[in-house]
């Protein structure tokens, strides 16, 4: 035991510069991610801001049962699952395809411009994105409806049609994030030896064959890990964009767990109930990421741990 402590002290002394570099990151996570977990206690209490967390009476699983029996339970669960699954089905393969296409371009100004243009939407704030959607999809002045009318069609009020909400939400999300998401795949592709591509060219392999037999297998571990992480956040959809785009007409198809938590917790002041809903959501995400990791380990021998 004494030798272990001596070895630990030596390692700390040797790597003190690296430890100092990562210290701000560790502090950030401790303060903003781990310490707030303490607040989950209010999900099991009848929380009162006057009494405080420890002074409030215990409620057990009362608020969890209230959520399960709520008429909104099925609706928010269904909407969250559908939007998340559709987002993965459409949004997950597009960055991979974009990375494969971009990687095949010759290095130069054109390639740099394509990459830069694809990254820009990611840095636009959600509020601005939603404002752009409202303007572009306006039934009277929106450019989309102008094109539809020019082609002889009738204008569509996309944001007031429940059948269009998920399409607008998912498509705008894919557009905003595909360029940024492709960076990790482009980084993985840079690690592929150029000699493999040269050997394949000599053997007469087409571009499609090189992609299928060299590029994709090389980045498969990155794809699997990214997919596991996305499945782990399957039930977590940010409330900001939902709240900015939905309205009473589209609430039936647009209301998700995060927006429901926001309304009940911050708007209505039901803190314990909102905490119970949020904790339930987190537990489901944890189960999903563990399940996806186990399946991945059996199928592809690639996993997070």
JSON list of C-alpha atoms in Angstrom, two decimals, residues 142-223:
[
{"chain": "A", "resi": 142, "resn": "UNK", "atom": "CA", "xyz": [-41.92, 32.90, -47.26]},
{"chain": "A", "resi": 143, "resn": "UNK", "atom": "CA", "xyz": [-39.59, 31.89, -50.07]},
{"chain": "A", "resi": 144, "resn": "UNK", "atom": "CA", "xyz": [-40.71, 28.25, -49.85]},
{"chain": "A", "resi": 145, "resn": "UNK", "atom": "CA", "xyz": [-44.37, 29.10, -50.45]},
{"chain": "A", "resi": 146, "resn": "UNK", "atom": "CA", "xyz": [-43.39, 31.54, -53.19]},
{"chain": "A", "resi": 147, "resn": "UNK", "atom": "CA", "xyz": [-41.75, 28.64, -55.03]},
{"chain": "A", "resi": 148, "resn": "UNK", "atom": "CA", "xyz": [-44.81, 26.46, -54.40]},
{"chain": "A", "resi": 149, "resn": "UNK", "atom": "CA", "xyz": [-47.14, 29.16, -55.80]},
{"chain": "A", "resi": 150, "resn": "UNK", "atom": "CA", "xyz": [-44.82, 29.71, -58.78]},
{"chain": "A", "resi": 151, "resn": "UNK", "atom": "CA", "xyz": [-45.16, 26.00, -59.58]},
{"chain": "A", "resi": 152, "resn": "UNK", "atom": "CA", "xyz": [-48.95, 26.26, -59.45]},
{"chain": "A", "resi": 153, "resn": "UNK", "atom": "CA", "xyz": [-49.50, 24.89, -55.95]},
{"chain": "A", "resi": 154, "resn": "UNK", "atom": "CA", "xyz": [-51.36, 26.22, -52.94]},
{"chain": "A", "resi": 155, "resn": "UNK", "atom": "CA", "xyz": [-49.39, 27.84, -50.10]},
{"chain": "A", "resi": 156, "resn": "UNK", "atom": "CA", "xyz": [-48.91, 25.71, -47.00]},
{"chain": "A", "resi": 157, "resn": "UNK", "atom": "CA", "xyz": [-48.80, 27.06, -43.46]},
{"chain": "A", "resi": 158, "resn": "UNK", "atom": "CA", "xyz": [-46.10, 24.61, -42.40]},
{"chain": "A", "resi": 159, "resn": "UNK", "atom": "CA", "xyz": [-45.80, 25.74, -38.78]},
{"chain": "A", "resi": 160, "resn": "UNK", "atom": "CA", "xyz": [-49.58, 25.55, -38.23]},
{"chain": "A", "resi": 161, "resn": "UNK", "atom": "CA", "xyz": [-49.95, 22.09, -39.75]},
{"chain": "A", "resi": 162, "resn": "UNK", "atom": "CA", "xyz": [-49.39, 19.26, -37.21]},
{"chain": "A", "resi": 163, "resn": "UNK", "atom": "CA", "xyz": [-48.46, 16.88, -40.03]},
{"chain": "A", "resi": 164, "resn": "UNK", "atom": "CA", "xyz": [-45.51, 19.12, -41.02]},
{"chain": "A", "resi": 165, "resn": "UNK", "atom": "CA", "xyz": [-44.06, 19.92, -37.59]},
{"chain": "A", "resi": 166, "resn": "UNK", "atom": "CA", "xyz": [-41.78, 16.90, -37.22]},
{"chain": "A", "resi": 167, "resn": "UNK", "atom": "CA", "xyz": [-40.56, 17.22, -40.80]},
{"chain": "A", "resi": 168, "resn": "UNK", "atom": "CA", "xyz": [-39.64, 20.88, -40.32]},
{"chain": "A", "resi": 169, "resn": "UNK", "atom": "CA", "xyz": [-38.03, 20.24, -36.92]},
{"chain": "A", "resi": 170, "resn": "UNK", "atom": "CA", "xyz": [-35.94, 17.26, -38.05]},
{"chain": "A", "resi": 171, "resn": "UNK", "atom": "CA", "xyz": [-34.94, 18.67, -41.45]},
{"chain": "A", "resi": 172, "resn": "UNK", "atom": "CA", "xyz": [-33.76, 21.95, -39.93]},
{"chain": "A", "resi": 173, "resn": "UNK", "atom": "CA", "xyz": [-31.84, 20.03, -37.26]},
{"chain": "A", "resi": 174, "resn": "UNK", "atom": "CA", "xyz": [-30.09, 17.87, -39.83]},
{"chain": "A", "resi": 175, "resn": "UNK", "atom": "CA", "xyz": [-29.18, 20.94, -41.90]},
{"chain": "A", "resi": 176, "resn": "UNK", "atom": "CA", "xyz": [-27.82, 22.75, -38.87]},
{"chain": "A", "resi": 177, "resn": "UNK", "atom": "CA", "xyz": [-25.69, 19.91, -37.52]},
{"chain": "A", "resi": 178, "resn": "UNK", "atom": "CA", "xyz": [-24.53, 17.62, -40.33]},
{"chain": "A", "resi": 179, "resn": "UNK", "atom": "CA", "xyz": [-21.38, 19.63, -41.17]},
{"chain": "A", "resi": 180, "resn": "UNK", "atom": "CA", "xyz": [-20.22, 19.82, -37.58]},
{"chain": "A", "resi": 181, "resn": "UNK", "atom": "CA", "xyz": [-21.02, 16.14, -36.95]},
{"chain": "A", "resi": 182, "resn": "UNK", "atom": "CA", "xyz": [-18.97, 15.17, -40.00]},
{"chain": "A", "resi": 183, "resn": "UNK", "atom": "CA", "xyz": [-15.77, 16.53, -38.42]},
{"chain": "A", "resi": 184, "resn": "UNK", "atom": "CA", "xyz": [-15.25, 13.45, -36.26]},
{"chain": "A", "resi": 185, "resn": "UNK", "atom": "CA", "xyz": [-15.57, 11.17, -39.30]},
{"chain": "A", "resi": 186, "resn": "UNK", "atom": "CA", "xyz": [-13.22, 13.34, -41.35]},
{"chain": "A", "resi": 187, "resn": "UNK", "atom": "CA", "xyz": [-10.71, 13.14, -38.51]},
{"chain": "A", "resi": 188, "resn": "UNK", "atom": "CA", "xyz": [-11.03, 9.35, -38.49]},
{"chain": "A", "resi": 189, "resn": "UNK", "atom": "CA", "xyz": [-10.58, 9.21, -42.27]},
{"chain": "A", "resi": 190, "resn": "UNK", "atom": "CA", "xyz": [-7.31, 11.13, -42.06]},
{"chain": "A", "resi": 191, "resn": "UNK", "atom": "CA", "xyz": [-5.90, 8.16, -40.17]},
{"chain": "A", "resi": 192, "resn": "UNK", "atom": "CA", "xyz": [-6.44, 5.81, -43.09]},
{"chain": "A", "resi": 193, "resn": "UNK", "atom": "CA", "xyz": [-3.19, 5.04, -44.89]},
{"chain": "A", "resi": 194, "resn": "UNK", "atom": "CA", "xyz": [-3.09, 6.52, -48.45]},
{"chain": "A", "resi": 195, "resn": "UNK", "atom": "CA", "xyz": [-1.24, 3.36, -49.50]},
{"chain": "A", "resi": 196, "resn": "UNK", "atom": "CA", "xyz": [-4.47, 1.38, -49.11]},
{"chain": "A", "resi": 197, "resn": "UNK", "atom": "CA", "xyz": [-6.25, 3.63, -51.60]},
{"chain": "A", "resi": 198, "resn": "UNK", "atom": "CA", "xyz": [-3.30, 3.52, -54.00]},
{"chain": "A", "resi": 199, "resn": "UNK", "atom": "CA", "xyz": [-3.19, -0.28, -53.86]},
{"chain": "A", "resi": 200, "resn": "UNK", "atom": "CA", "xyz": [-6.94, -0.43, -54.48]},
{"chain": "A", "resi": 201, "resn": "UNK", "atom": "CA", "xyz": [-6.60, 1.89, -57.50]},
{"chain": "A", "resi": 202, "resn": "UNK", "atom": "CA", "xyz": [-3.87, -0.32, -58.95]},
{"chain": "A", "resi": 203, "resn": "UNK", "atom": "CA", "xyz": [-6.15, -3.33, -58.54]},
{"chain": "A", "resi": 204, "resn": "UNK", "atom": "CA", "xyz": [-8.84, -1.49, -60.48]},
{"chain": "A", "resi": 205, "resn": "UNK", "atom": "CA", "xyz": [-11.22, -0.75, -57.58]},
{"chain": "A", "resi": 206, "resn": "UNK", "atom": "CA", "xyz": [-13.77, 1.98, -58.28]},
{"chain": "A", "resi": 207, "resn": "UNK", "atom": "CA", "xyz": [-14.46, 4.88, -55.91]},
{"chain": "A", "resi": 208, "resn": "UNK", "atom": "CA", "xyz": [-17.53, 3.08, -54.54]},
{"chain": "A", "resi": 209, "resn": "UNK", "atom": "CA", "xyz": [-15.48, -0.06, -53.88]},
{"chain": "A", "resi": 210, "resn": "UNK", "atom": "CA", "xyz": [-12.77, 1.96, -52.12]},
{"chain": "A", "resi": 211, "resn": "UNK", "atom": "CA", "xyz": [-15.38, 3.59, -49.92]},
{"chain": "A", "resi": 212, "resn": "UNK", "atom": "CA", "xyz": [-17.13, 0.30, -49.11]},
{"chain": "A", "resi": 213, "resn": "UNK", "atom": "CA", "xyz": [-13.99, -1.76, -48.45]},
{"chain": "A", "resi": 214, "resn": "UNK", "atom": "CA", "xyz": [-11.51, 0.80, -47.09]},
{"chain": "A", "resi": 215, "resn": "UNK", "atom": "CA", "xyz": [-13.12, 4.01, -45.84]},
{"chain": "A", "resi": 216, "resn": "UNK", "atom": "CA", "xyz": [-16.20, 2.60, -44.10]},
{"chain": "A", "resi": 217, "resn": "UNK", "atom": "CA", "xyz": [-14.43, -0.29, -42.32]},
{"chain": "A", "resi": 218, "resn": "UNK", "atom": "CA", "xyz": [-11.73, 2.14, -41.15]},
{"chain": "A", "resi": 219, "resn": "UNK", "atom": "CA", "xyz": [-14.20, 4.49, -39.48]},
{"chain": "A", "resi": 220, "resn": "UNK", "atom": "CA", "xyz": [-16.63, 1.78, -38.30]},
{"chain": "A", "resi": 221, "resn": "UNK", "atom": "CA", "xyz": [-15.50, 1.96, -34.62]},
{"chain": "A", "resi": 222, "resn": "UNK", "atom": "CA", "xyz": [-16.09, 5.74, -34.67]},
{"chain": "A", "resi": 223, "resn": "UNK", "atom": "CA", "xyz": [-19.52, 5.23, -36.26]}
]
